[in-house]
Every structure is written in C-alpha cells, then in structure tokens.
C-alpha cells in the first residue's frame, strides 16, 4: 500500500482530528486541485457504497474518502473496509477516523497490518499538555509565549482548543509576536475577569464581596451557571486534595502525588490558609447541593450560586 493511500486518525480531540484531515486533503489537492472529497459515517453508509465509491470512474479523477466513527461500523461494513485496504485504488485516499478505545480496535489492527498510516489525536486533559498546546499554537502562528503567559491565557479563555487556537493566532497578529502576561491581560482582561475559576478563587480565599461581584459579571456576560458550579467544585476539591496530602511530601514529589502542576499546588496551599478539615468538608457538601440545584432543582440558578458562595466563605472560618 502506498504511504498516503490510507490513514487512520485515532483519538477524540476534535480540533486535532479535523486538522489532520485538512492536512491530508490539502496534500491531495496540491497534486490534484479538482479532487473530490466525500465524507461518510456508519449511520449513512449502506453496504456496497464503499465499493461503489472506490471503483474506477469513467470520467477519471481521484477522491479523498473520509470515513468517520469507524468504531461504530458493523461487521459487514468493517469487512468491506478491510477488503478495500488489501487492494487499494491508485487514485483514492482513504481516511478512517476512530475515537480511540477498545471498541472497533480489531479493525484498526487489521488496517495497520495492511500498511495504513496512523495519526494519534488523543484528548488533551493534563494542565501541562494544555500549556504545551498554547505554546505550540503560538509558535505555529509565528510567535513565542512564556509559560506563565500561557497559563494566564488558559485562565482567561478556558480549555476549549478551538477558542485557544483562535486566541493564540489573534495574539500573535495583535502584538509583535512576543507574548507575555501583560499582553494576555491587555487583550483578554474582560474574559479573565468573568471566568468561573476567578469566582471560585475569590470564594475559597474568603473574599465574599469580590466573589459575588465576579459572579454577577460572569452571569451578565453569558457564562453558564453550570460552569461556575463546576469551577467552585474544582476549587473546593483542590483544597481537600492538597489538605489531605501526606505531610512529608514537598515540591515536585507532592505535585506528582496529587496529579497537579507545581504552580497549582502552590496556589492551593496559599488558599488553604484559614481552612480547617471540617470547613472543607462543609464546603464540599455545599457544592454538591448547589450542583443539583443549578442542574434543575432550583428556580433561580443565580440565587443558588450567590447562596453557595456565601456558605463557602462562611465555611472557611468554621472549626
């Protein structure tokens, strides 16, 4: 099989998957500008359709066939894909997209043995990976960004990769390409001020007035109540995690034990001042109750969040 005849894109990070597909299509179009691109999915792929699409055409011309969610293919359709991979057509580029995981892995194994190229696009979940993604995106756009500035951008924009990629490209375009925390603050101050994580930070630090002010700004600018609840829950759980860590651990050892980057451990340790184990337990109960209320149990989600913030601040001083 030629190196570019079939590619398996494996993973569920949508931006990276779409970019991998776009890169393959761009390469094919560079060689044949009028090439057809056909997208398929198991739900709409009828038996025999793949054979039809990969058969020689009287009019000539190549195709790029994109078959998404191949983990959901039935036995017969998976067999068609395997049969084609054993004897691929010269003018066809086939891309199969698999979400990762065990389902449908047998098909990937067969295609791999037949010579299909594999591109991995795993979900970016770790804080260090997100920081790395931001720095990589800025480099891709022709700039450079410090690690602290990358973290600030994550705090301001959030974790959606498409939004982050857009923000990175815009920052490079709006600056001289060298991005520090000052540049992030200048162009993203509004978004940073209304993030759910800022609300949570002010609440666990016991700064009631600031937390309520941030909450109102967040709601006014369209931040979903459920995202604010999630941020509050993460903030309180981080207190419990760091507060319950083994006493002898410090620095990188503590960060590794907790599964957090060192900078976050330092921030949470500072936030723990004034908290008792009983207070943290009380706050955990508050966020659990608020989560249920915001997801349908309360008539007024904004009031439920205001009440929760007051209770979390009060729990900070309880013994």
Short mmCIF file of C-alpha atoms in Angstrom, two decimals:
data_model
loop_
_atom_site.label_atom_id
_atom_site.label_comp_id
_atom_site.label_asym_id
_atom_site.label_seq_id
_atom_site.Cartn_x
_atom_site.Cartn_y
_atom_site.Cartn_z
CA UNK A 1 0.00 0.00 0.00
CA UNK A 2 1.39 3.48 -0.87
CA UNK A 3 2.23 5.57 2.20
CA UNK A 4 -0.59 8.05 1.54
CA UNK A 5 -3.27 5.57 0.39
CA UNK A 6 -4.86 5.11 3.81
CA UNK A 7 -4.56 6.97 7.10
CA UNK A 8 -6.05 6.01 10.46
CA UNK A 9 -6.74 9.05 12.64
CA UNK A 10 -7.20 7.81 16.19
CA UNK A 11 -8.41 9.96 19.09
CA UNK A 12 -11.26 12.21 20.22
CA UNK A 13 -9.63 15.65 20.27
CA UNK A 14 -11.82 17.17 17.57
CA UNK A 15 -9.61 20.09 16.62
CA UNK A 16 -6.58 17.84 16.11
CA UNK A 17 -8.67 15.31 14.18
CA UNK A 18 -10.05 17.99 11.87
CA UNK A 19 -6.58 19.43 11.33
CA UNK A 20 -5.17 16.00 10.45
CA UNK A 21 -7.95 15.50 7.90
CA UNK A 22 -7.42 19.00 6.48
CA UNK A 23 -3.67 18.39 6.10
CA UNK A 24 -4.28 15.18 4.12
CA UNK A 25 -6.90 16.86 1.91
CA UNK A 26 -4.54 19.80 1.30
CA UNK A 27 -1.75 17.43 0.23
CA UNK A 28 -4.11 15.61 -2.14
CA UNK A 29 -5.38 18.88 -3.63
CA UNK A 30 -1.85 20.15 -4.14
CA UNK A 31 -1.38 17.23 -6.51
CA UNK A 32 -4.91 17.34 -7.99
CA UNK A 33 -6.78 20.63 -7.37
CA UNK A 34 -10.18 19.29 -8.52
CA UNK A 35 -10.10 16.14 -6.38
CA UNK A 36 -13.43 15.16 -4.80
CA UNK A 37 -13.76 14.90 -1.01
CA UNK A 38 -16.52 12.60 0.27
CA UNK A 39 -17.40 12.31 3.97
CA UNK A 40 -19.16 9.22 5.31
CA UNK A 41 -20.46 7.96 8.64
CA UNK A 42 -21.63 4.48 9.73
CA UNK A 43 -25.22 5.67 10.14
CA UNK A 44 -25.48 6.66 6.47
CA UNK A 45 -23.07 4.16 4.89
CA UNK A 46 -25.01 1.46 3.06
CA UNK A 47 -23.50 -1.95 2.24
CA UNK A 48 -21.70 -1.74 -1.09
CA UNK A 49 -21.34 2.04 -1.00
CA UNK A 50 -17.61 1.92 -0.26
CA UNK A 51 -17.08 -0.48 -3.16
CA UNK A 52 -19.03 1.89 -5.41
CA UNK A 53 -17.01 4.93 -4.32
CA UNK A 54 -13.65 3.20 -4.77
CA UNK A 55 -14.43 1.66 -8.16
CA UNK A 56 -12.72 3.17 -11.24
CA UNK A 57 -14.66 6.07 -12.77
CA UNK A 58 -15.31 6.52 -16.50
CA UNK A 59 -14.54 10.21 -16.04
CA UNK A 60 -11.31 9.68 -14.13
CA UNK A 61 -10.27 11.88 -11.22
CA UNK A 62 -9.26 10.95 -7.70
CA UNK A 63 -11.13 11.05 -4.42
CA UNK A 64 -10.45 11.58 -0.75
CA UNK A 65 -12.87 9.43 1.25
CA UNK A 66 -13.27 10.34 4.93
CA UNK A 67 -14.98 7.64 6.97
CA UNK A 68 -15.71 8.90 10.47
CA UNK A 69 -16.52 6.96 13.67
CA UNK A 70 -15.29 3.64 12.30
CA UNK A 71 -15.58 2.18 15.81
CA UNK A 72 -19.34 2.10 15.13
CA UNK A 73 -19.12 0.12 11.88
CA UNK A 74 -20.99 -3.16 11.80
CA UNK A 75 -19.24 -6.41 10.98
CA UNK A 76 -20.11 -6.39 7.27
CA UNK A 77 -19.06 -2.77 6.68
CA UNK A 78 -15.82 -3.30 8.62
CA UNK A 79 -15.12 -6.27 6.36
CA UNK A 80 -15.65 -4.04 3.29
CA UNK A 81 -13.10 -1.54 4.61
CA UNK A 82 -10.59 -4.33 5.28
CA UNK A 83 -11.14 -5.85 1.84
CA UNK A 84 -10.54 -2.49 0.19
CA UNK A 85 -7.40 -1.87 2.28
CA UNK A 86 -5.94 -5.14 0.99
CA UNK A 87 -6.22 -3.85 -2.61
CA UNK A 88 -6.39 -0.03 -2.53
CA UNK A 89 -7.00 2.00 -5.68
CA UNK A 90 -4.23 4.23 -7.00
CA UNK A 91 -6.39 7.38 -7.20
CA UNK A 92 -8.14 7.03 -3.82
CA UNK A 93 -7.01 8.42 -0.47
CA UNK A 94 -8.98 6.81 2.37
CA UNK A 95 -9.07 8.37 5.84
CA UNK A 96 -10.67 6.38 8.66
CA UNK A 97 -11.38 8.18 11.92
CA UNK A 98 -11.61 6.20 15.19
CA UNK A 99 -12.42 7.77 18.56
CA UNK A 100 -9.93 5.59 20.41
CA UNK A 101 -10.65 2.93 22.99
CA UNK A 102 -11.33 -0.78 22.69
CA UNK A 103 -14.45 -0.65 20.50
CA UNK A 104 -13.53 -1.30 16.90
CA UNK A 105 -9.85 -1.80 17.73
CA UNK A 106 -9.73 -5.04 15.73
CA UNK A 107 -10.38 -3.07 12.54
CA UNK A 108 -7.52 -0.70 13.33
CA UNK A 109 -5.19 -3.62 13.98
CA UNK A 110 -6.08 -5.16 10.60
CA UNK A 111 -5.63 -1.89 8.74
CA UNK A 112 -2.31 -1.32 10.49
CA UNK A 113 -1.06 -4.72 9.39
CA UNK A 114 -2.08 -3.85 5.83
CA UNK A 115 0.12 -0.75 5.93
CA UNK A 116 -2.24 2.08 6.92
CA UNK A 117 -0.51 5.10 8.43
CA UNK A 118 -1.61 6.06 11.97
CA UNK A 119 -2.04 9.60 13.33
CA UNK A 120 -2.83 9.92 17.05
CA UNK A 121 -5.07 12.75 18.30
CA UNK A 122 -5.67 11.93 21.99
CA UNK A 123 -7.70 14.20 24.25
CA UNK A 124 -5.64 16.94 25.85
CA UNK A 125 -6.54 16.77 29.54
CA UNK A 126 -3.47 17.48 31.68
CA UNK A 127 -2.69 21.10 32.61
CA UNK A 128 0.87 20.70 31.34
CA UNK A 129 -0.45 19.43 28.00
CA UNK A 130 -2.75 22.44 27.66
CA UNK A 131 0.13 24.81 28.39
CA UNK A 132 2.16 22.94 25.79
CA UNK A 133 -0.68 23.23 23.29
CA UNK A 134 -0.87 27.01 23.78
CA UNK A 135 2.88 27.45 23.34
CA UNK A 136 2.81 25.22 20.26
CA UNK A 137 -0.09 27.20 18.76
CA UNK A 138 1.74 30.48 19.25
CA UNK A 139 4.84 29.02 17.58
CA UNK A 140 2.62 27.74 14.74
CA UNK A 141 1.41 31.32 14.25
CA UNK A 142 4.99 32.63 14.21
CA UNK A 143 5.30 33.93 17.78
CA UNK A 144 6.58 32.96 21.21
CA UNK A 145 4.84 32.93 24.59
CA UNK A 146 6.19 32.45 28.11
CA UNK A 147 4.91 29.60 30.26
CA UNK A 148 3.32 31.99 32.76
CA UNK A 149 1.58 33.87 29.94
CA UNK A 150 0.30 30.57 28.53
CA UNK A 151 -1.24 29.74 31.92
CA UNK A 152 -2.79 33.21 32.07
CA UNK A 153 -4.31 32.68 28.64
CA UNK A 154 -5.78 29.36 29.77
CA UNK A 155 -7.29 31.07 32.81
CA UNK A 156 -8.77 33.77 30.58
CA UNK A 157 -10.04 31.74 27.63
CA UNK A 158 -10.74 28.31 29.13
CA UNK A 159 -9.91 24.83 27.85
CA UNK A 160 -11.71 24.68 24.50
CA UNK A 161 -8.94 24.05 21.97
CA UNK A 162 -10.66 25.87 19.12
CA UNK A 163 -11.03 29.02 21.21
CA UNK A 164 -7.46 28.70 22.44
CA UNK A 165 -6.12 28.27 18.92
CA UNK A 166 -8.05 31.33 17.76
CA UNK A 167 -6.83 33.36 20.75
CA UNK A 168 -3.21 32.36 20.11
CA UNK A 169 -3.41 33.34 16.44
CA UNK A 170 -5.05 36.67 17.29
CA UNK A 171 -2.48 37.50 19.98
CA UNK A 172 0.37 36.94 17.55
CA UNK A 173 -1.40 39.13 14.98
CA UNK A 174 -2.09 41.90 17.53
CA UNK A 175 1.42 42.00 19.04
CA UNK A 176 4.97 41.78 17.81
CA UNK A 177 4.76 38.02 18.38
CA UNK A 178 6.48 38.01 21.78
CA UNK A 179 3.64 37.41 24.24
CA UNK A 180 3.94 37.86 28.00
CA UNK A 181 1.41 38.10 30.84
CA UNK A 182 0.94 41.82 30.22
CA UNK A 183 -0.13 41.18 26.61
CA UNK A 184 -2.57 38.45 27.70
CA UNK A 185 -4.09 40.74 30.32
CA UNK A 186 -4.37 43.62 27.84
CA UNK A 187 -6.25 41.63 25.19
CA UNK A 188 -8.18 39.20 27.39
CA UNK A 189 -8.85 41.12 30.57
CA UNK A 190 -12.61 41.06 30.12
CA UNK A 191 -12.79 37.33 29.69
CA UNK A 192 -10.42 36.63 32.55
CA UNK A 193 -12.49 38.71 34.93
CA UNK A 194 -15.65 36.73 34.26
CA UNK A 195 -14.29 33.17 34.29
CA UNK A 196 -15.83 30.68 36.68
CA UNK A 197 -12.38 29.89 38.04
CA UNK A 198 -11.90 33.50 39.14
CA UNK A 199 -15.21 33.32 41.02
CA UNK A 200 -14.06 30.10 42.67
CA UNK A 201 -10.65 31.51 43.63
CA UNK A 202 -12.21 34.55 45.33
CA UNK A 203 -14.71 32.31 47.17
CA UNK A 204 -12.18 29.84 48.61
CA UNK A 205 -9.93 32.77 49.57
CA UNK A 206 -12.80 34.14 51.70
CA UNK A 207 -13.21 37.32 49.63
CA UNK A 208 -17.01 37.41 49.66
CA UNK A 209 -17.65 40.81 48.07
CA UNK A 210 -15.19 40.18 45.23
CA UNK A 211 -16.54 36.67 44.63
CA UNK A 212 -20.13 37.97 44.35
CA UNK A 213 -19.03 40.78 42.06
CA UNK A 214 -17.19 38.35 39.79
CA UNK A 215 -20.22 36.05 39.82
CA UNK A 216 -22.55 38.82 38.64
CA UNK A 217 -20.14 39.84 35.87
CA UNK A 218 -19.79 36.21 34.78
CA UNK A 219 -23.55 35.67 34.58
CA UNK A 220 -24.05 39.02 32.84
CA UNK A 221 -21.56 38.11 30.10
CA UNK A 222 -23.11 34.71 29.44
CA UNK A 223 -21.05 32.26 31.47
CA UNK A 224 -23.32 29.25 32.10
CA UNK A 225 -24.23 28.69 35.79
CA UNK A 226 -23.24 25.03 35.49
CA UNK A 227 -19.69 26.07 34.54
CA UNK A 228 -19.45 28.29 37.60
CA UNK A 229 -20.68 25.44 39.80
CA UNK A 230 -18.08 23.17 38.25
CA UNK A 231 -15.33 25.72 38.97
CA UNK A 232 -16.48 26.05 42.60
CA UNK A 233 -16.44 22.27 42.94
CA UNK A 234 -12.95 22.04 41.48
CA UNK A 235 -11.72 24.78 43.81
CA UNK A 236 -13.05 23.11 46.94
CA UNK A 237 -11.92 19.63 45.85
CA UNK A 238 -8.42 21.01 45.29
CA UNK A 239 -8.43 22.26 48.89
CA UNK A 240 -9.40 18.78 50.08
CA UNK A 241 -6.79 17.15 47.88
CA UNK A 242 -3.88 19.34 48.94
CA UNK A 243 -5.02 19.49 52.58
CA UNK A 244 -5.16 15.70 52.78
CA UNK A 245 -1.78 15.08 51.14
CA UNK A 246 0.97 13.21 53.04
CA UNK A 247 2.76 15.68 55.32
CA UNK A 248 6.28 14.66 54.36
CA UNK A 249 5.90 15.47 50.67
CA UNK A 250 7.12 18.75 49.18
CA UNK A 251 7.78 20.30 45.78
CA UNK A 252 7.75 18.03 42.71
CA UNK A 253 7.06 14.94 44.85
CA UNK A 254 3.88 16.50 46.23
CA UNK A 255 2.79 17.68 42.78
CA UNK A 256 3.28 14.19 41.35
CA UNK A 257 1.36 12.58 44.22
CA UNK A 258 -1.57 14.94 43.72
CA UNK A 259 -1.54 14.90 39.92
CA UNK A 260 -1.30 18.71 39.80
CA UNK A 261 1.31 21.05 38.30
CA UNK A 262 3.58 22.59 40.98
CA UNK A 263 2.26 26.12 40.39
CA UNK A 264 -1.29 24.98 41.15
CA UNK A 265 -0.20 23.17 44.31
CA UNK A 266 1.45 26.39 45.49
CA UNK A 267 -1.70 28.40 44.75
CA UNK A 268 -3.97 25.95 46.59
CA UNK A 269 -1.63 25.78 49.60
CA UNK A 270 -1.90 29.56 49.88
CA UNK A 271 -5.69 29.32 49.59
CA UNK A 272 -5.80 26.71 52.37
CA UNK A 273 -4.82 29.28 54.98
CA UNK A 274 -7.85 29.80 57.20
CA UNK A 275 -9.45 26.48 56.31
CA UNK A 276 -10.00 23.58 58.68
CA UNK A 277 -10.75 19.97 57.63
CA UNK A 278 -14.28 20.45 58.97
CA UNK A 279 -14.72 23.61 56.94
CA UNK A 280 -13.55 21.91 53.73
CA UNK A 281 -15.96 19.03 54.35
CA UNK A 282 -18.77 21.53 54.86
CA UNK A 283 -17.88 23.34 51.62
CA UNK A 284 -17.86 20.05 49.72
CA UNK A 285 -21.42 19.48 50.86
CA UNK A 286 -22.37 22.97 49.71
CA UNK A 287 -21.03 22.48 46.17
CA UNK A 288 -22.70 19.08 45.85
CA UNK A 289 -26.06 20.57 46.83
CA UNK A 290 -25.57 23.58 44.56
CA UNK A 291 -24.70 21.36 41.62
CA UNK A 292 -28.05 19.58 41.97
CA UNK A 293 -29.89 22.89 42.28
CA UNK A 294 -28.26 24.50 39.26
CA UNK A 295 -28.97 21.42 37.15
CA UNK A 296 -32.70 21.71 37.70
CA UNK A 297 -33.50 21.70 41.39
CA UNK A 298 -33.57 25.48 41.83
CA UNK A 299 -35.90 28.03 40.29
CA UNK A 300 -33.16 30.69 40.28
CA UNK A 301 -29.65 29.44 39.48
CA UNK A 302 -28.09 32.86 40.14
CA UNK A 303 -29.54 32.96 43.66
CA UNK A 304 -28.37 29.39 44.30
CA UNK A 305 -24.83 30.38 43.30
CA UNK A 306 -24.85 33.53 45.45
CA UNK A 307 -26.03 31.48 48.42
CA UNK A 308 -23.35 28.84 47.79
CA UNK A 309 -20.58 31.43 47.68
CA UNK A 310 -21.76 32.88 50.99
CA UNK A 311 -21.79 29.42 52.54
CA UNK A 312 -18.33 28.55 51.20
CA UNK A 313 -16.87 31.78 52.59
CA UNK A 314 -18.57 31.08 55.96
CA UNK A 315 -17.19 27.50 55.95
CA UNK A 316 -13.66 28.86 55.58
CA UNK A 317 -13.77 30.27 59.10
CA UNK A 318 -15.59 27.34 60.74
CA UNK A 319 -13.89 24.97 63.18
#
